[in-house]
Amino acid sequence: MVVVVSAAAAEEEEEDVTVREFDGASDHDRAAVERLERACEVGPSAGKLCLFTDLLGDPLCRVRHSPAFLMLVAESGAGGEVVGVVRGCVKTVACGRRGRDDELELFSKVGYLLGLRVSPAHRRRGVARALVARMEEWFRQAGAEYAYVATDRANEPSVRLFTSRCGYAKFRAPSVLAHPVFRHDLAPPRRAAVVRLCPRDAELLYRARFAGVEFFPRDIDAVLRNPLSLGTFLAVPDARAWPGGGGAGAEPFLASPPASWAVCSVWNCKDAFRLEVRGAPRLWRAAARASRAADRALSPWLARVPSVPDLFRPFGIHFLYGLGGAGPDAPRLATALCRHAHNAARRAGARVVATELAACDPLRAGVPHWARLGAEDLWCIKRLADGYGDGALGDWTKAPPGASIFVDPREF
């Protein structure tokens, strides 16, 4: 598919670009996208750290695990240089509950925009808008009712692009909570047991307790069975609170759960892409090296030295998705899950464990994290057409936020 767009920007001269589908079999396209990615630092600026993303030679790795996906590139009219790229996927997600007792789970088909990059020399010339417009056209053709995108709240040009020029509305403001992986294991909280669930039990639990959470993917079974999903783990006050052993499955737990519990799954981003911190002052690098040296020297006696792994070279992360639970002790049980995930990440060679939670999610209090490593996201949403009818949902763009949000690891 090819479409020629004359993309105009209010501040600068317009630029003629050709927007077409990325050709994964073309060495030219792969090399051009790789150069473009390397030219674009991702993350907040203005004195803060920036992250560079290395896609490990697979430009489609961020979307290829979704049910339907597309990658577009923009070529400059003068010479055919690739000056922009965007990825998108379409899936069906939960958009809330309705009914007298919230018994009706509502789903909507949505398109997700990610990986939008424009060459620094071609910014503010309408290239990004041309890419977004063409991707939205594909969303509509695929039957999507809404499009949404996640950006950093501190990235003002990106926020202006979507809210002022592309018609998106600010929707949700989750936070990425990240924690470095130390050289030593972290001790679990007392009175907490972590049980590994098989994919069937994990699916039953998620569908029974999370199917009404915003952005919960209807194809959760495909997510849980993906090779990058490293397992689902349930934290309970005592191992006896999980009656699913011996082939009983999740049904007894769902019929009579303990007063408090927490669950999460782990996604191996390390085998999909690598990150690298750029722009850190020499003092920060020296402090990180000193913390690792202290950890090596003192860890036999002080097992909790907060060492900083080497994040100034490419590193991998493990992402915790589906983090949720119930009961007054759920935050502490979430801590047990995070520490369990930390220890597994250390053995696997990942240097950061991260998750993303809604602003008012009560489990945030139990997630250990370093503010410097995280980010404050802004999710923007757009209704693609008025012809679908409001039905039981109404206009999702105007719905108030819930206590939690489900972050699909295929889009992280």
XYZ file of C-alpha atoms in Angstrom:
412
model
C 0.000 0.000 0.000
C 1.345 3.454 -0.927
C -0.169 6.873 -0.430
C 1.423 10.208 -1.280
C 0.684 12.924 1.233
C 1.463 16.608 1.122
C 2.018 17.049 4.874
C 1.769 20.587 6.159
C 2.840 21.898 9.540
C 1.721 25.212 10.970
C 5.183 26.305 12.063
C 7.318 25.210 9.104
C 7.133 24.714 5.352
C 5.205 21.691 4.146
C 7.073 18.647 2.931
C 5.931 16.119 0.361
C 6.346 12.613 1.695
C 5.332 9.172 0.485
C 3.869 6.984 3.207
C 4.072 3.274 2.447
C 4.228 -0.064 4.176
C 7.568 -1.132 5.576
C 9.148 -3.972 3.589
C 10.651 -6.412 6.073
C 12.398 -8.333 3.314
C 14.186 -5.231 2.052
C 17.722 -4.624 3.307
C 17.256 -0.979 2.323
C 14.198 -0.542 4.557
C 15.728 -2.370 7.506
C 18.947 -0.362 7.354
C 17.073 2.926 6.893
C 14.823 2.285 9.897
C 17.784 1.255 12.022
C 19.585 4.518 11.163
C 16.431 6.480 11.962
C 15.955 4.740 15.313
C 19.547 5.481 16.273
C 19.102 9.132 15.401
C 16.096 9.480 17.718
C 16.598 9.394 21.458
C 13.484 8.216 23.263
C 12.413 9.698 26.558
C 12.347 12.994 28.424
C 14.991 15.594 27.822
C 15.675 18.897 29.582
C 18.408 17.545 31.814
C 16.889 14.116 32.422
C 18.165 10.782 31.183
C 17.265 9.621 27.681
C 16.757 6.027 26.616
C 17.922 4.622 23.320
C 16.050 1.552 22.099
C 17.845 -1.216 20.231
C 15.300 -3.496 18.516
C 17.842 -6.329 18.135
C 17.617 -6.286 14.351
C 13.832 -6.760 14.207
C 12.001 -3.496 13.438
C 8.642 -5.254 13.900
C 9.399 -6.803 17.292
C 7.226 -4.264 19.143
C 4.068 -5.262 17.257
C 4.497 -8.654 15.608
C 2.979 -10.483 18.614
C -0.327 -8.624 18.262
C -3.322 -10.091 16.352
C -3.032 -7.568 13.502
C -0.143 -5.172 12.964
C 1.345 -2.765 10.426
C 4.511 -0.720 10.103
C 4.709 2.369 7.893
C 7.614 4.482 6.719
C 7.627 7.995 5.275
C 9.980 8.786 2.417
C 10.990 12.309 1.539
C 9.997 13.423 -1.937
C 13.547 14.603 -2.526
C 15.517 11.406 -3.043
C 13.372 8.822 -1.253
C 15.145 9.089 2.113
C 13.252 7.366 4.954
C 12.476 10.229 7.330
C 9.780 8.734 9.552
C 8.377 5.473 10.862
C 5.389 4.354 12.901
C 4.016 1.016 14.072
C 0.451 0.087 14.852
C -1.640 -2.871 15.934
C -5.355 -3.624 16.247
C -6.970 -5.764 18.924
C -10.063 -6.057 21.095
C -9.807 -4.795 24.676
C -12.064 -4.198 27.645
C -13.386 -0.684 28.068
C -15.214 -1.105 31.380
C -18.304 -2.672 32.873
C -21.972 -1.775 32.765
C -25.157 -3.083 34.285
C -26.833 -2.988 37.638
C -24.026 -4.874 39.382
C -21.307 -4.223 36.801
C -21.906 -7.726 35.510
C -21.651 -6.777 31.823
C -18.086 -6.621 30.480
C -17.744 -4.269 27.524
C -15.154 -4.689 24.796
C -14.103 -2.460 21.919
C -11.814 -2.860 18.935
C -8.939 -0.407 19.182
C -5.838 0.614 17.288
C -2.614 1.357 19.127
C 0.091 3.682 17.786
C 3.667 3.193 18.906
C 7.232 3.691 17.808
C 6.573 7.004 16.032
C 9.914 8.434 14.962
C 10.783 11.361 12.685
C 14.292 12.282 11.608
C 15.497 15.358 13.556
C 16.185 17.202 10.276
C 12.582 16.715 9.094
C 10.600 17.501 12.222
C 7.827 20.118 12.354
C 7.108 19.604 8.664
C 4.012 17.420 8.993
C 5.766 14.056 8.582
C 4.444 12.734 11.905
C 0.895 13.811 11.069
C 1.098 12.087 7.700
C 2.173 8.839 9.349
C -0.514 9.064 12.045
C -3.242 9.845 9.491
C -2.307 6.874 7.309
C -2.176 4.525 10.307
C -5.591 5.739 11.451
C -6.910 4.955 7.975
C -5.696 1.373 8.406
C -7.274 1.231 11.876
C -10.634 2.197 10.382
C -10.300 -0.385 7.624
C -9.650 -3.008 10.321
C -12.835 -1.991 12.151
C -11.238 -0.165 15.074
C -13.555 2.209 16.930
C -10.809 4.031 18.821
C -7.117 4.809 18.445
C -4.823 5.426 21.375
C -1.198 6.235 21.972
C 1.148 6.434 24.958
C 3.689 9.226 25.284
C 5.805 10.735 28.016
C 3.994 13.481 29.890
C 7.167 15.585 29.776
C 7.449 15.293 25.984
C 5.577 18.486 25.124
C 6.062 18.297 21.324
C 4.566 14.795 21.271
C 1.647 15.792 23.495
C 0.933 18.834 21.284
C 1.101 16.710 18.146
C -1.599 14.325 19.310
C -3.863 16.632 21.305
C -3.662 19.812 19.218
C -3.130 18.539 15.685
C -4.346 14.962 15.508
C -7.555 15.251 17.550
C -6.656 13.018 20.501
C -7.820 13.656 24.064
C -5.788 13.137 27.211
C -7.207 9.961 28.709
C -5.149 8.122 31.336
C -1.902 8.901 33.169
C -0.207 5.691 34.342
C 3.334 5.521 35.664
C 6.203 3.259 34.661
C 7.774 1.980 37.882
C 11.258 0.537 37.390
C 13.745 -1.056 39.775
C 17.382 -2.014 39.133
C 18.439 -5.624 39.486
C 21.107 -5.997 42.167
C 23.904 -8.560 42.348
C 22.134 -10.363 45.180
C 18.661 -11.772 45.745
C 16.023 -9.805 47.632
C 14.392 -11.483 50.608
C 10.612 -11.949 50.272
C 8.312 -10.348 52.859
C 7.355 -12.490 55.792
C 4.071 -14.381 55.676
C 3.945 -14.504 51.886
C 4.073 -17.474 49.534
C 4.514 -17.239 45.760
C 2.908 -19.943 43.604
C 3.471 -20.399 39.872
C 0.267 -20.826 37.860
C -0.069 -22.827 34.680
C -1.362 -20.849 31.653
C -4.869 -22.333 31.997
C -5.196 -21.304 35.651
C -3.703 -17.886 34.888
C -6.250 -17.344 32.116
C -9.140 -18.379 34.364
C -7.990 -16.011 37.099
C -7.469 -13.064 34.765
C -10.785 -13.518 32.968
C -12.681 -13.930 36.233
C -11.147 -10.958 38.042
C -9.738 -8.578 35.391
C -11.947 -8.850 32.308
C -13.583 -5.501 33.123
C -10.309 -3.633 33.668
C -9.658 -1.049 30.960
C -7.492 -2.310 28.060
C -7.637 -5.938 29.223
C -6.936 -7.894 25.985
C -9.646 -10.296 24.948
C -6.922 -12.637 23.621
C -5.238 -12.922 27.035
C -4.744 -16.620 26.338
C -2.442 -15.772 23.410
C -0.479 -13.360 25.609
C 0.009 -15.897 28.392
C 1.120 -18.608 25.972
C 3.530 -16.388 24.050
C 7.161 -17.592 24.271
C 8.146 -14.203 25.729
C 5.776 -14.683 28.671
C 7.879 -16.251 31.417
C 5.025 -17.280 33.698
C 2.265 -16.090 35.997
C 2.729 -15.945 39.745
C 0.230 -15.708 42.592
C 1.162 -14.350 46.019
C -0.926 -15.470 48.993
C -0.440 -15.152 52.770
C 0.212 -18.885 53.043
C 0.794 -21.626 50.473
C -2.281 -23.416 51.808
C -4.374 -20.503 50.486
C -3.810 -21.895 46.975
C -5.959 -25.043 46.747
C -5.213 -25.535 43.074
C -2.467 -28.101 43.480
C -2.852 -31.728 42.524
C -4.753 -30.862 39.356
C -7.589 -29.023 41.107
C -6.906 -25.890 39.062
C -7.980 -22.334 39.777
C -11.667 -23.047 40.354
C -11.374 -23.732 44.127
C -9.348 -20.525 44.573
C -11.889 -18.453 42.659
C -14.739 -19.982 44.642
C -13.125 -19.166 47.989
C -10.147 -16.787 47.697
C -8.153 -15.656 50.747
C -8.750 -12.235 52.275
C -5.773 -10.846 50.345
C -3.873 -11.967 47.266
C -1.891 -10.559 44.346
C -0.987 -11.826 40.890
C 1.294 -10.817 38.021
C 2.882 -12.237 34.891
C 6.409 -11.652 33.589
C 7.308 -10.696 30.009
C 10.832 -11.107 28.663
C 11.532 -7.794 26.930
C 15.232 -8.687 27.026
C 14.831 -10.982 24.022
C 12.790 -8.393 22.083
C 14.712 -5.151 22.568
C 17.463 -3.556 24.619
C 17.639 -0.125 26.209
C 20.590 2.143 26.876
C 20.759 5.219 29.090
C 22.342 8.156 27.318
C 23.288 11.618 28.442
C 24.128 10.741 32.042
C 26.709 13.053 33.670
C 30.087 11.547 34.526
C 29.294 11.972 38.210
C 26.290 9.669 37.886
C 28.331 7.068 36.046
C 31.020 7.217 38.710
C 28.454 6.892 41.481
C 26.935 3.843 39.764
C 30.376 2.214 39.481
C 31.073 2.965 43.130
C 27.784 1.386 44.216
C 28.625 -1.805 42.314
C 32.102 -1.888 43.837
C 30.610 -1.470 47.317
C 28.119 -4.225 46.586
C 30.874 -6.618 45.556
C 32.974 -5.780 48.594
C 30.266 -5.648 51.239
C 27.539 -8.000 50.059
C 28.827 -10.917 52.186
C 28.069 -8.816 55.256
C 25.533 -6.239 54.016
C 23.055 -7.992 51.757
C 21.052 -4.877 50.920
C 23.588 -2.572 49.274
C 21.545 -0.604 46.663
C 23.937 -1.085 43.739
C 23.119 0.354 40.314
C 23.727 -2.037 37.397
C 25.536 -0.811 34.312
C 22.718 0.876 32.420
C 25.068 2.899 30.208
C 25.507 -0.036 27.853
C 22.635 -1.948 26.207
C 20.610 -3.826 28.820
C 17.469 -5.923 28.962
C 14.420 -5.706 31.196
C 11.663 -7.945 32.488
C 8.196 -6.386 32.467
C 5.527 -7.285 35.018
C 2.080 -7.209 33.443
C -1.344 -8.045 34.815
C -0.268 -6.903 38.278
C -3.389 -6.839 40.420
C -5.025 -8.284 43.468
C -7.551 -7.843 46.217
C -7.710 -7.334 49.960
C -6.052 -5.040 52.487
C -2.742 -6.914 52.339
C -2.515 -6.914 48.537
C 0.226 -4.222 48.358
C 2.520 -6.283 50.604
C 1.846 -9.380 48.512
C 2.635 -7.308 45.417
C 6.006 -6.587 47.022
C 6.565 -10.343 47.305
C 5.837 -10.734 43.592
C 8.203 -7.904 42.663
C 11.026 -9.374 44.735
C 10.414 -12.813 43.271
C 10.563 -11.278 39.782
C 13.750 -9.382 40.705
C 15.503 -12.580 41.743
C 14.436 -14.391 38.579
C 15.588 -11.433 36.449
C 18.994 -11.489 38.149
C 19.467 -15.135 37.200
C 18.306 -14.418 33.627
C 20.682 -11.480 33.139
C 18.095 -8.692 33.004
C 19.204 -5.453 34.651
C 15.828 -3.778 35.301
C 12.388 -4.967 36.369
C 9.542 -2.647 35.397
C 5.776 -2.422 35.513
C 3.146 0.194 34.654
C 0.211 1.055 36.904
C -2.643 3.528 36.958
C -2.228 6.646 39.055
C -4.752 5.513 41.674
C -3.936 1.796 41.731
C -3.626 0.752 45.413
C -0.891 -1.752 44.543
C 1.506 1.079 43.696
C 2.342 1.310 47.394
C 3.799 -2.200 47.268
C 5.915 -1.859 44.109
C 9.593 -1.089 44.862
C 10.963 1.359 42.313
C 13.510 4.087 41.682
C 11.911 7.292 40.462
C 14.936 8.185 38.316
C 14.497 5.022 36.233
C 10.754 5.343 35.674
C 8.537 7.600 33.620
C 5.180 9.356 33.827
C 3.107 8.331 30.838
C 0.149 10.012 29.175
C -2.291 7.865 27.213
C -4.285 9.789 24.607
C -7.354 8.442 22.824
C -9.402 9.333 19.760
C -12.774 8.151 18.539
C -12.250 7.211 14.915
C -15.811 7.471 13.622
C -19.256 8.530 14.776
C -21.131 5.826 12.908
C -20.743 3.046 15.438
C -23.496 4.192 17.799
C -23.138 4.669 21.527
C -24.781 1.409 22.577
C -24.079 0.286 26.140
C -20.637 1.891 26.155
C -21.314 5.483 25.224
C -18.251 7.484 24.284
C -15.264 5.822 25.944
C -13.149 8.949 25.516
C -15.318 10.649 28.158
C -15.333 7.773 30.667
C -13.824 8.511 34.108
C -10.697 6.508 35.027
C -10.942 3.348 37.082
C -8.660 2.208 39.864
C -6.486 0.132 37.564
C -5.470 -0.365 33.964
C -4.172 -3.430 32.085
C -0.945 -2.786 30.175
C -0.473 -5.265 27.357
C 3.190 -6.365 27.386
C 3.180 -6.656 23.583
C 2.961 -2.843 23.492
C 5.468 -1.973 26.213
